[in-house]
Amino acid sequence: MGAARKPGNAQGQMTKSTEYFRGVWAELKKVHWPTRQQLLVYTGVVVLSVAIVAILMWIVDSALTLALARFLP
């Protein structure tokens, strides 16, 4: 036997959805949004960090490739 549908179920779902989105909106108001200048600085730091890590990985990969080429025929 299935669960019986309640006549006011759609209204209850609408109320829950409305409350949920009001809560989401209230939380978004509490968020500290960076200024345009901060965003540019943070983006630059991330791009620079990724570039440095990529270069370091390339150096390690090249060194390991050369080392293996010497020991393997």
PDB file of N, CA, C and O in Angstrom:
ATOM      1  N   MET A   1       0.836  -1.172   0.000  1.00  0.00           N
ATOM      2  CA  MET A   1       0.000   0.000   0.000  1.00  0.00           C
ATOM      3  C   MET A   1       0.888   1.246   0.000  1.00  0.00           C
ATOM      4  O   MET A   1       1.836   1.339   0.755  1.00  0.00           O
ATOM      5  N   GLY A   2       0.547   2.181  -0.843  1.00  0.00           N
ATOM      6  CA  GLY A   2       1.315   3.410  -0.938  1.00  0.00           C
ATOM      7  C   GLY A   2       0.839   4.433   0.071  1.00  0.00           C
ATOM      8  O   GLY A   2      -0.219   4.303   0.678  1.00  0.00           O
ATOM      9  N   ALA A   3       1.643   5.440   0.219  1.00  0.00           N
ATOM     10  CA  ALA A   3       1.281   6.512   1.145  1.00  0.00           C
ATOM     11  C   ALA A   3       0.173   7.352   0.524  1.00  0.00           C
ATOM     12  O   ALA A   3       0.178   7.637  -0.670  1.00  0.00           O
ATOM     13  N   ALA A   4      -0.789   7.723   1.314  1.00  0.00           N
ATOM     14  CA  ALA A   4      -1.891   8.540   0.820  1.00  0.00           C
ATOM     15  C   ALA A   4      -1.408   9.973   0.624  1.00  0.00           C
ATOM     16  O   ALA A   4      -0.645  10.500   1.418  1.00  0.00           O
ATOM     17  N   ARG A   5      -1.860  10.592  -0.464  1.00  0.00           N
ATOM     18  CA  ARG A   5      -1.499  11.983  -0.712  1.00  0.00           C
ATOM     19  C   ARG A   5      -2.333  12.893   0.148  1.00  0.00           C
ATOM     20  O   ARG A   5      -3.529  12.728   0.262  1.00  0.00           O
ATOM     21  N   LYS A   6      -1.680  13.842   0.714  1.00  0.00           N
ATOM     22  CA  LYS A   6      -2.396  14.821   1.528  1.00  0.00           C
ATOM     23  C   LYS A   6      -2.825  15.967   0.622  1.00  0.00           C
ATOM     24  O   LYS A   6      -2.076  16.376  -0.264  1.00  0.00           O
ATOM     25  N   PRO A   7      -4.003  16.490   0.820  1.00  0.00           N
ATOM     26  CA  PRO A   7      -4.496  17.523  -0.078  1.00  0.00           C
ATOM     27  C   PRO A   7      -3.660  18.799  -0.072  1.00  0.00           C
ATOM     28  O   PRO A   7      -3.543  19.467  -1.082  1.00  0.00           O
ATOM     29  N   GLY A   8      -3.043  19.190   1.016  1.00  0.00           N
ATOM     30  CA  GLY A   8      -2.290  20.436   1.093  1.00  0.00           C
ATOM     31  C   GLY A   8      -0.797  20.246   0.882  1.00  0.00           C
ATOM     32  O   GLY A   8      -0.012  21.098   1.250  1.00  0.00           O
ATOM     33  N   ASN A   9      -0.385  19.155   0.287  1.00  0.00           N
ATOM     34  CA  ASN A   9       1.039  18.836   0.153  1.00  0.00           C
ATOM     35  C   ASN A   9       1.777  19.836  -0.742  1.00  0.00           C
ATOM     36  O   ASN A   9       2.885  20.245  -0.442  1.00  0.00           O
ATOM     37  N   ALA A  10       1.157  20.248  -1.835  1.00  0.00           N
ATOM     38  CA  ALA A  10       1.813  21.197  -2.741  1.00  0.00           C
ATOM     39  C   ALA A  10       2.045  22.537  -2.044  1.00  0.00           C
ATOM     40  O   ALA A  10       3.094  23.155  -2.209  1.00  0.00           O
ATOM     41  N   GLN A  11       1.083  22.963  -1.265  1.00  0.00           N
ATOM     42  CA  GLN A  11       1.230  24.225  -0.526  1.00  0.00           C
ATOM     43  C   GLN A  11       2.354  24.120   0.497  1.00  0.00           C
ATOM     44  O   GLN A  11       3.128  25.056   0.674  1.00  0.00           O
ATOM     45  N   GLY A  12       2.451  22.965   1.158  1.00  0.00           N
ATOM     46  CA  GLY A  12       3.517  22.757   2.141  1.00  0.00           C
ATOM     47  C   GLY A  12       4.890  22.773   1.494  1.00  0.00           C
ATOM     48  O   GLY A  12       5.839  23.327   2.045  1.00  0.00           O
ATOM     49  N   GLN A  13       5.004  22.186   0.297  1.00  0.00           N
ATOM     50  CA  GLN A  13       6.277  22.182  -0.421  1.00  0.00           C
ATOM     51  C   GLN A  13       6.657  23.601  -0.840  1.00  0.00           C
ATOM     52  O   GLN A  13       7.818  23.976  -0.778  1.00  0.00           O
ATOM     53  N   MET A  14       5.655  24.375  -1.251  1.00  0.00           N
ATOM     54  CA  MET A  14       5.917  25.749  -1.652  1.00  0.00           C
ATOM     55  C   MET A  14       6.406  26.572  -0.460  1.00  0.00           C
ATOM     56  O   MET A  14       7.350  27.371  -0.590  1.00  0.00           O
ATOM     57  N   THR A  15       5.816  26.348   0.684  1.00  0.00           N
ATOM     58  CA  THR A  15       6.228  27.062   1.896  1.00  0.00           C
ATOM     59  C   THR A  15       7.657  26.686   2.279  1.00  0.00           C
ATOM     60  O   THR A  15       8.468  27.554   2.600  1.00  0.00           O
ATOM     61  N   LYS A  16       7.967  25.398   2.194  1.00  0.00           N
ATOM     62  CA  LYS A  16       9.330  24.944   2.522  1.00  0.00           C
ATOM     63  C   LYS A  16      10.346  25.549   1.554  1.00  0.00           C
ATOM     64  O   LYS A  16      11.426  25.969   1.957  1.00  0.00           O
ATOM     65  N   SER A  17       9.987  25.576   0.277  1.00  0.00           N
ATOM     66  CA  SER A  17      10.905  26.140  -0.721  1.00  0.00           C
ATOM     67  C   SER A  17      11.128  27.620  -0.465  1.00  0.00           C
ATOM     68  O   SER A  17      12.259  28.107  -0.546  1.00  0.00           O
ATOM     69  N   THR A  18      10.059  28.331  -0.163  1.00  0.00           N
ATOM     70  CA  THR A  18      10.171  29.762   0.099  1.00  0.00           C
ATOM     71  C   THR A  18      11.048  30.017   1.315  1.00  0.00           C
ATOM     72  O   THR A  18      11.922  30.891   1.287  1.00  0.00           O
ATOM     73  N   GLU A  19      10.852  29.250   2.361  1.00  0.00           N
ATOM     74  CA  GLU A  19      11.673  29.406   3.569  1.00  0.00           C
ATOM     75  C   GLU A  19      13.136  29.095   3.278  1.00  0.00           C
ATOM     76  O   GLU A  19      14.037  29.787   3.757  1.00  0.00           O
ATOM     77  N   TYR A  20      13.364  28.070   2.475  1.00  0.00           N
ATOM     78  CA  TYR A  20      14.739  27.694   2.139  1.00  0.00           C
ATOM     79  C   TYR A  20      15.446  28.846   1.407  1.00  0.00           C
ATOM     80  O   TYR A  20      16.557  29.225   1.759  1.00  0.00           O
ATOM     81  N   PHE A  21      14.791  29.386   0.394  1.00  0.00           N
ATOM     82  CA  PHE A  21      15.426  30.456  -0.380  1.00  0.00           C
ATOM     83  C   PHE A  21      15.564  31.742   0.421  1.00  0.00           C
ATOM     84  O   PHE A  21      16.508  32.506   0.222  1.00  0.00           O
ATOM     85  N   ARG A  22      14.666  31.995   1.339  1.00  0.00           N
ATOM     86  CA  ARG A  22      14.842  33.147   2.228  1.00  0.00           C
ATOM     87  C   ARG A  22      16.075  32.948   3.109  1.00  0.00           C
ATOM     88  O   ARG A  22      16.827  33.885   3.369  1.00  0.00           O
ATOM     89  N   GLY A  23      16.272  31.724   3.577  1.00  0.00           N
ATOM     90  CA  GLY A  23      17.451  31.423   4.381  1.00  0.00           C
ATOM     91  C   GLY A  23      18.737  31.568   3.576  1.00  0.00           C
ATOM     92  O   GLY A  23      19.735  32.107   4.066  1.00  0.00           O
ATOM     93  N   VAL A  24      18.698  31.096   2.329  1.00  0.00           N
ATOM     94  CA  VAL A  24      19.868  31.230   1.452  1.00  0.00           C
ATOM     95  C   VAL A  24      20.182  32.701   1.231  1.00  0.00           C
ATOM     96  O   VAL A  24      21.336  33.126   1.312  1.00  0.00           O
ATOM     97  N   TRP A  25      19.157  33.504   0.964  1.00  0.00           N
ATOM     98  CA  TRP A  25      19.355  34.944   0.729  1.00  0.00           C
ATOM     99  C   TRP A  25      19.930  35.624   1.971  1.00  0.00           C
ATOM    100  O   TRP A  25      20.818  36.473   1.864  1.00  0.00           O
ATOM    101  N   ALA A  26      19.440  35.224   3.136  1.00  0.00           N
ATOM    102  CA  ALA A  26      19.937  35.812   4.386  1.00  0.00           C
ATOM    103  C   ALA A  26      21.414  35.472   4.586  1.00  0.00           C
ATOM    104  O   ALA A  26      22.203  36.315   5.024  1.00  0.00           O
ATOM    105  N   GLU A  27      21.803  34.248   4.261  1.00  0.00           N
ATOM    106  CA  GLU A  27      23.211  33.858   4.396  1.00  0.00           C
ATOM    107  C   GLU A  27      24.084  34.593   3.384  1.00  0.00           C
ATOM    108  O   GLU A  27      25.214  34.971   3.695  1.00  0.00           O
ATOM    109  N   LEU A  28      23.581  34.778   2.168  1.00  0.00           N
ATOM    110  CA  LEU A  28      24.364  35.505   1.157  1.00  0.00           C
ATOM    111  C   LEU A  28      24.610  36.951   1.564  1.00  0.00           C
ATOM    112  O   LEU A  28      25.618  37.541   1.194  1.00  0.00           O
ATOM    113  N   LYS A  29      23.698  37.536   2.316  1.00  0.00           N
ATOM    114  CA  LYS A  29      23.899  38.912   2.796  1.00  0.00           C
ATOM    115  C   LYS A  29      25.043  38.986   3.805  1.00  0.00           C
ATOM    116  O   LYS A  29      25.668  40.028   3.961  1.00  0.00           O
ATOM    117  N   LYS A  30      25.338  37.879   4.485  1.00  0.00           N
ATOM    118  CA  LYS A  30      26.393  37.852   5.502  1.00  0.00           C
ATOM    119  C   LYS A  30      27.787  37.667   4.889  1.00  0.00           C
ATOM    120  O   LYS A  30      28.786  37.874   5.559  1.00  0.00           O
ATOM    121  N   VAL A  31      27.832  37.258   3.632  1.00  0.00           N
ATOM    122  CA  VAL A  31      29.111  36.964   2.985  1.00  0.00           C
ATOM    123  C   VAL A  31      29.895  38.253   2.770  1.00  0.00           C
ATOM    124  O   VAL A  31      29.337  39.276   2.377  1.00  0.00           O
ATOM    125  N   HIS A  32      31.206  38.195   3.046  1.00  0.00           N
ATOM    126  CA  HIS A  32      32.085  39.338   2.772  1.00  0.00           C
ATOM    127  C   HIS A  32      32.537  39.212   1.326  1.00  0.00           C
ATOM    128  O   HIS A  32      33.349  38.348   0.991  1.00  0.00           O
ATOM    129  N   TRP A  33      31.997  40.038   0.456  1.00  0.00           N
ATOM    130  CA  TRP A  33      32.357  40.008  -0.950  1.00  0.00           C
ATOM    131  C   TRP A  33      33.575  40.895  -1.167  1.00  0.00           C
ATOM    132  O   TRP A  33      33.616  42.022  -0.715  1.00  0.00           O
ATOM    133  N   PRO A  34      34.603  40.392  -1.872  1.00  0.00           N
ATOM    134  CA  PRO A  34      35.804  41.203  -2.099  1.00  0.00           C
ATOM    135  C   PRO A  34      35.528  42.350  -3.066  1.00  0.00           C
ATOM    136  O   PRO A  34      34.648  42.260  -3.920  1.00  0.00           O
ATOM    137  N   THR A  35      36.331  43.387  -2.922  1.00  0.00           N
ATOM    138  CA  THR A  35      36.236  44.501  -3.861  1.00  0.00           C
ATOM    139  C   THR A  35      36.877  44.082  -5.184  1.00  0.00           C
ATOM    140  O   THR A  35      37.539  43.041  -5.273  1.00  0.00           O
ATOM    141  N   ARG A  36      36.696  44.892  -6.199  1.00  0.00           N
ATOM    142  CA  ARG A  36      37.278  44.573  -7.512  1.00  0.00           C
ATOM    143  C   ARG A  36      38.808  44.481  -7.407  1.00  0.00           C
ATOM    144  O   ARG A  36      39.425  43.592  -7.979  1.00  0.00           O
ATOM    145  N   GLN A  37      39.413  45.402  -6.660  1.00  0.00           N
ATOM    146  CA  GLN A  37      40.868  45.408  -6.495  1.00  0.00           C
ATOM    147  C   GLN A  37      41.339  44.139  -5.779  1.00  0.00           C
ATOM    148  O   GLN A  37      42.317  43.518  -6.182  1.00  0.00           O
ATOM    149  N   GLN A  38      40.643  43.761  -4.713  1.00  0.00           N
ATOM    150  CA  GLN A  38      41.001  42.536  -3.989  1.00  0.00           C
ATOM    151  C   GLN A  38      40.875  41.325  -4.902  1.00  0.00           C
ATOM    152  O   GLN A  38      41.728  40.432  -4.889  1.00  0.00           O
ATOM    153  N   LEU A  39      39.812  41.295  -5.689  1.00  0.00           N
ATOM    154  CA  LEU A  39      39.594  40.173  -6.589  1.00  0.00           C
ATOM    155  C   LEU A  39      40.729  40.050  -7.601  1.00  0.00           C
ATOM    156  O   LEU A  39      41.214  38.947  -7.880  1.00  0.00           O
ATOM    157  N   LEU A  40      41.178  41.185  -8.130  1.00  0.00           N
ATOM    158  CA  LEU A  40      42.294  41.167  -9.080  1.00  0.00           C
ATOM    159  C   LEU A  40      43.579  40.680  -8.420  1.00  0.00           C
ATOM    160  O   LEU A  40      44.337  39.897  -9.005  1.00  0.00           O
ATOM    161  N   VAL A  41      43.832  41.136  -7.194  1.00  0.00           N
ATOM    162  CA  VAL A  41      45.035  40.706  -6.470  1.00  0.00           C
ATOM    163  C   VAL A  41      44.968  39.201  -6.180  1.00  0.00           C
ATOM    164  O   VAL A  41      45.942  38.469  -6.419  1.00  0.00           O
ATOM    165  N   TYR A  42      43.838  38.738  -5.687  1.00  0.00           N
ATOM    166  CA  TYR A  42      43.687  37.318  -5.372  1.00  0.00           C
ATOM    167  C   TYR A  42      43.841  36.452  -6.627  1.00  0.00           C
ATOM    168  O   TYR A  42      44.482  35.401  -6.598  1.00  0.00           O
ATOM    169  N   THR A  43      43.277  36.917  -7.733  1.00  0.00           N
ATOM    170  CA  THR A  43      43.387  36.178  -8.986  1.00  0.00           C
ATOM    171  C   THR A  43      44.843  36.129  -9.444  1.00  0.00           C
ATOM    172  O   THR A  43      45.329  35.085  -9.891  1.00  0.00           O
ATOM    173  N   GLY A  44      45.541  37.245  -9.311  1.00  0.00           N
ATOM    174  CA  GLY A  44      46.961  37.273  -9.676  1.00  0.00           C
ATOM    175  C   GLY A  44      47.787  36.324  -8.833  1.00  0.00           C
ATOM    176  O   GLY A  44      48.668  35.625  -9.347  1.00  0.00           O
ATOM    177  N   VAL A  45      47.491  36.262  -7.537  1.00  0.00           N
ATOM    178  CA  VAL A  45      48.217  35.349  -6.649  1.00  0.00           C
ATOM    179  C   VAL A  45      47.975  33.901  -7.067  1.00  0.00           C
ATOM    180  O   VAL A  45      48.910  33.088  -7.123  1.00  0.00           O
ATOM    181  N   VAL A  46      46.736  33.575  -7.396  1.00  0.00           N
ATOM    182  CA  VAL A  46      46.416  32.200  -7.797  1.00  0.00           C
ATOM    183  C   VAL A  46      47.114  31.851  -9.109  1.00  0.00           C
ATOM    184  O   VAL A  46      47.725  30.776  -9.235  1.00  0.00           O
ATOM    185  N   VAL A  47      47.066  32.746 -10.092  1.00  0.00           N
ATOM    186  CA  VAL A  47      47.698  32.482 -11.388  1.00  0.00           C
ATOM    187  C   VAL A  47      49.207  32.332 -11.221  1.00  0.00           C
ATOM    188  O   VAL A  47      49.820  31.415 -11.786  1.00  0.00           O
ATOM    189  N   LEU A  48      49.814  33.198 -10.434  1.00  0.00           N
ATOM    190  CA  LEU A  48      51.256  33.108 -10.194  1.00  0.00           C
ATOM    191  C   LEU A  48      51.618  31.809  -9.473  1.00  0.00           C
ATOM    192  O   LEU A  48      52.596  31.142  -9.833  1.00  0.00           O
ATOM    193  N   SER A  49      50.832  31.439  -8.487  1.00  0.00           N
ATOM    194  CA  SER A  49      51.089  30.197  -7.751  1.00  0.00           C
ATOM    195  C   SER A  49      50.991  28.975  -8.664  1.00  0.00           C
ATOM    196  O   SER A  49      51.830  28.076  -8.610  1.00  0.00           O
ATOM    197  N   VAL A  50      49.983  28.956  -9.508  1.00  0.00           N
ATOM    198  CA  VAL A  50      49.818  27.836 -10.444  1.00  0.00           C
ATOM    199  C   VAL A  50      50.997  27.786 -11.410  1.00  0.00           C
ATOM    200  O   VAL A  50      51.519  26.706 -11.715  1.00  0.00           O
ATOM    201  N   ALA A  51      51.438  28.934 -11.883  1.00  0.00           N
ATOM    202  CA  ALA A  51      52.574  28.974 -12.806  1.00  0.00           C
ATOM    203  C   ALA A  51      53.848  28.459 -12.131  1.00  0.00           C
ATOM    204  O   ALA A  51      54.604  27.680 -12.725  1.00  0.00           O
ATOM    205  N   ILE A  52      54.082  28.857 -10.893  1.00  0.00           N
ATOM    206  CA  ILE A  52      55.278  28.402 -10.168  1.00  0.00           C
ATOM    207  C   ILE A  52      55.239  26.891  -9.954  1.00  0.00           C
ATOM    208  O   ILE A  52      56.236  26.198 -10.189  1.00  0.00           O
ATOM    209  N   VAL A  53      54.099  26.384  -9.539  1.00  0.00           N
ATOM    210  CA  VAL A  53      53.979  24.937  -9.323  1.00  0.00           C
ATOM    211  C   VAL A  53      54.149  24.184 -10.640  1.00  0.00           C
ATOM    212  O   VAL A  53      54.805  23.136 -10.692  1.00  0.00           O
ATOM    213  N   ALA A  54      53.589  24.716 -11.731  1.00  0.00           N
ATOM    214  CA  ALA A  54      53.740  24.067 -13.032  1.00  0.00           C
ATOM    215  C   ALA A  54      55.203  24.027 -13.465  1.00  0.00           C
ATOM    216  O   ALA A  54      55.688  23.004 -13.972  1.00  0.00           O
ATOM    217  N   ILE A  55      55.934  25.113 -13.249  1.00  0.00           N
ATOM    218  CA  ILE A  55      57.360  25.146 -13.605  1.00  0.00           C
ATOM    219  C   ILE A  55      58.147  24.158 -12.756  1.00  0.00           C
ATOM    220  O   ILE A  55      59.003  23.423 -13.274  1.00  0.00           O
ATOM    221  N   LEU A  56      57.851  24.116 -11.467  1.00  0.00           N
ATOM    222  CA  LEU A  56      58.547  23.155 -10.597  1.00  0.00           C
ATOM    223  C   LEU A  56      58.263  21.709 -11.016  1.00  0.00           C
ATOM    224  O   LEU A  56      59.167  20.865 -11.031  1.00  0.00           O
ATOM    225  N   MET A  57      57.026  21.428 -11.361  1.00  0.00           N
ATOM    226  CA  MET A  57      56.690  20.067 -11.811  1.00  0.00           C
ATOM    227  C   MET A  57      57.396  19.737 -13.118  1.00  0.00           C
ATOM    228  O   MET A  57      57.861  18.611 -13.327  1.00  0.00           O
ATOM    229  N   TRP A  58      57.503  20.728 -14.019  1.00  0.00           N
ATOM    230  CA  TRP A  58      58.202  20.508 -15.282  1.00  0.00           C
ATOM    231  C   TRP A  58      59.688  20.214 -15.039  1.00  0.00           C
ATOM    232  O   TRP A  58      60.261  19.328 -15.676  1.00  0.00           O
ATOM    233  N   ILE A  59      60.286  20.947 -14.101  1.00  0.00           N
ATOM    234  CA  ILE A  59      61.701  20.728 -13.780  1.00  0.00           C
ATOM    235  C   ILE A  59      61.911  19.332 -13.204  1.00  0.00           C
ATOM    236  O   ILE A  59      62.819  18.595 -13.621  1.00  0.00           O
ATOM    237  N   VAL A  60      61.071  18.940 -12.269  1.00  0.00           N
ATOM    238  CA  VAL A  60      61.188  17.601 -11.660  1.00  0.00           C
ATOM    239  C   VAL A  60      60.947  16.528 -12.712  1.00  0.00           C
ATOM    240  O   VAL A  60      61.671  15.525 -12.777  1.00  0.00           O
ATOM    241  N   ASP A  61      59.954  16.715 -13.562  1.00  0.00           N
ATOM    242  CA  ASP A  61      59.665  15.737 -14.606  1.00  0.00           C
ATOM    243  C   ASP A  61      60.836  15.613 -15.571  1.00  0.00           C
ATOM    244  O   ASP A  61      61.227  14.500 -15.951  1.00  0.00           O
ATOM    245  N   SER A  62      61.408  16.734 -15.962  1.00  0.00           N
ATOM    246  CA  SER A  62      62.552  16.698 -16.873  1.00  0.00           C
ATOM    247  C   SER A  62      63.755  16.007 -16.229  1.00  0.00           C
ATOM    248  O   SER A  62      64.451  15.213 -16.878  1.00  0.00           O
ATOM    249  N   ALA A  63      64.003  16.297 -14.958  1.00  0.00           N
ATOM    250  CA  ALA A  63      65.127  15.659 -14.257  1.00  0.00           C
ATOM    251  C   ALA A  63      64.915  14.158 -14.157  1.00  0.00           C
ATOM    252  O   ALA A  63      65.852  13.371 -14.387  1.00  0.00           O
ATOM    253  N   LEU A  64      63.715  13.734 -13.816  1.00  0.00           N
ATOM    254  CA  LEU A  64      63.444  12.298 -13.731  1.00  0.00           C
ATOM    255  C   LEU A  64      63.536  11.624 -15.094  1.00  0.00           C
ATOM    256  O   LEU A  64      64.030  10.497 -15.209  1.00  0.00           O
ATOM    257  N   THR A  65      63.103  12.298 -16.138  1.00  0.00           N
ATOM    258  CA  THR A  65      63.197  11.751 -17.491  1.00  0.00           C
ATOM    259  C   THR A  65      64.657  11.568 -17.893  1.00  0.00           C
ATOM    260  O   THR A  65      65.032  10.521 -18.437  1.00  0.00           O
ATOM    261  N   LEU A  66      65.492  12.564 -17.609  1.00  0.00           N
ATOM    262  CA  LEU A  66      66.918  12.445 -17.921  1.00  0.00           C
ATOM    263  C   LEU A  66      67.577  11.341 -17.097  1.00  0.00           C
ATOM    264  O   LEU A  66      68.406  10.583 -17.610  1.00  0.00           O
ATOM    265  N   ALA A  67      67.231  11.247 -15.824  1.00  0.00           N
ATOM    266  CA  ALA A  67      67.811  10.200 -14.959  1.00  0.00           C
ATOM    267  C   ALA A  67      67.412   8.813 -15.446  1.00  0.00           C
ATOM    268  O   ALA A  67      68.260   7.906 -15.497  1.00  0.00           O
ATOM    269  N   LEU A  68      66.170   8.635 -15.799  1.00  0.00           N
ATOM    270  CA  LEU A  68      65.738   7.320 -16.287  1.00  0.00           C
ATOM    271  C   LEU A  68      66.343   7.016 -17.653  1.00  0.00           C
ATOM    272  O   LEU A  68      66.653   5.854 -17.943  1.00  0.00           O
ATOM    273  N   ALA A  69      66.536   8.007 -18.488  1.00  0.00           N
ATOM    274  CA  ALA A  69      67.142   7.789 -19.800  1.00  0.00           C
ATOM    275  C   ALA A  69      68.592   7.322 -19.662  1.00  0.00           C
ATOM    276  O   ALA A  69      69.078   6.553 -20.496  1.00  0.00           O
ATOM    277  N   ARG A  70      69.273   7.770 -18.635  1.00  0.00           N
ATOM    278  CA  ARG A  70      70.669   7.345 -18.429  1.00  0.00           C
ATOM    279  C   ARG A  70      70.756   5.898 -17.956  1.00  0.00           C
ATOM    280  O   ARG A  70      71.665   5.168 -18.319  1.00  0.00           O
ATOM    281  N   PHE A  71      69.806   5.485 -17.111  1.00  0.00           N
ATOM    282  CA  PHE A  71      69.896   4.147 -16.523  1.00  0.00           C
ATOM    283  C   PHE A  71      69.185   3.083 -17.324  1.00  0.00           C
ATOM    284  O   PHE A  71      69.457   1.896 -17.152  1.00  0.00           O
ATOM    285  N   LEU A  72      68.272   3.454 -18.166  1.00  0.00           N
ATOM    286  CA  LEU A  72      67.554   2.485 -18.986  1.00  0.00           C
ATOM    287  C   LEU A  72      68.092   2.534 -20.415  1.00  0.00           C
ATOM    288  O   LEU A  72      68.373   3.597 -20.941  1.00  0.00           O
ATOM    289  N   PRO A  73      68.242   1.385 -21.050  1.00  0.00           N
ATOM    290  CA  PRO A  73      68.798   1.365 -22.412  1.00  0.00           C
ATOM    291  C   PRO A  73      67.875   1.954 -23.452  1.00  0.00           C
ATOM    292  O   PRO A  73      66.799   2.209 -23.410  1.00  0.00           O
TER     293      PRO A  73
END
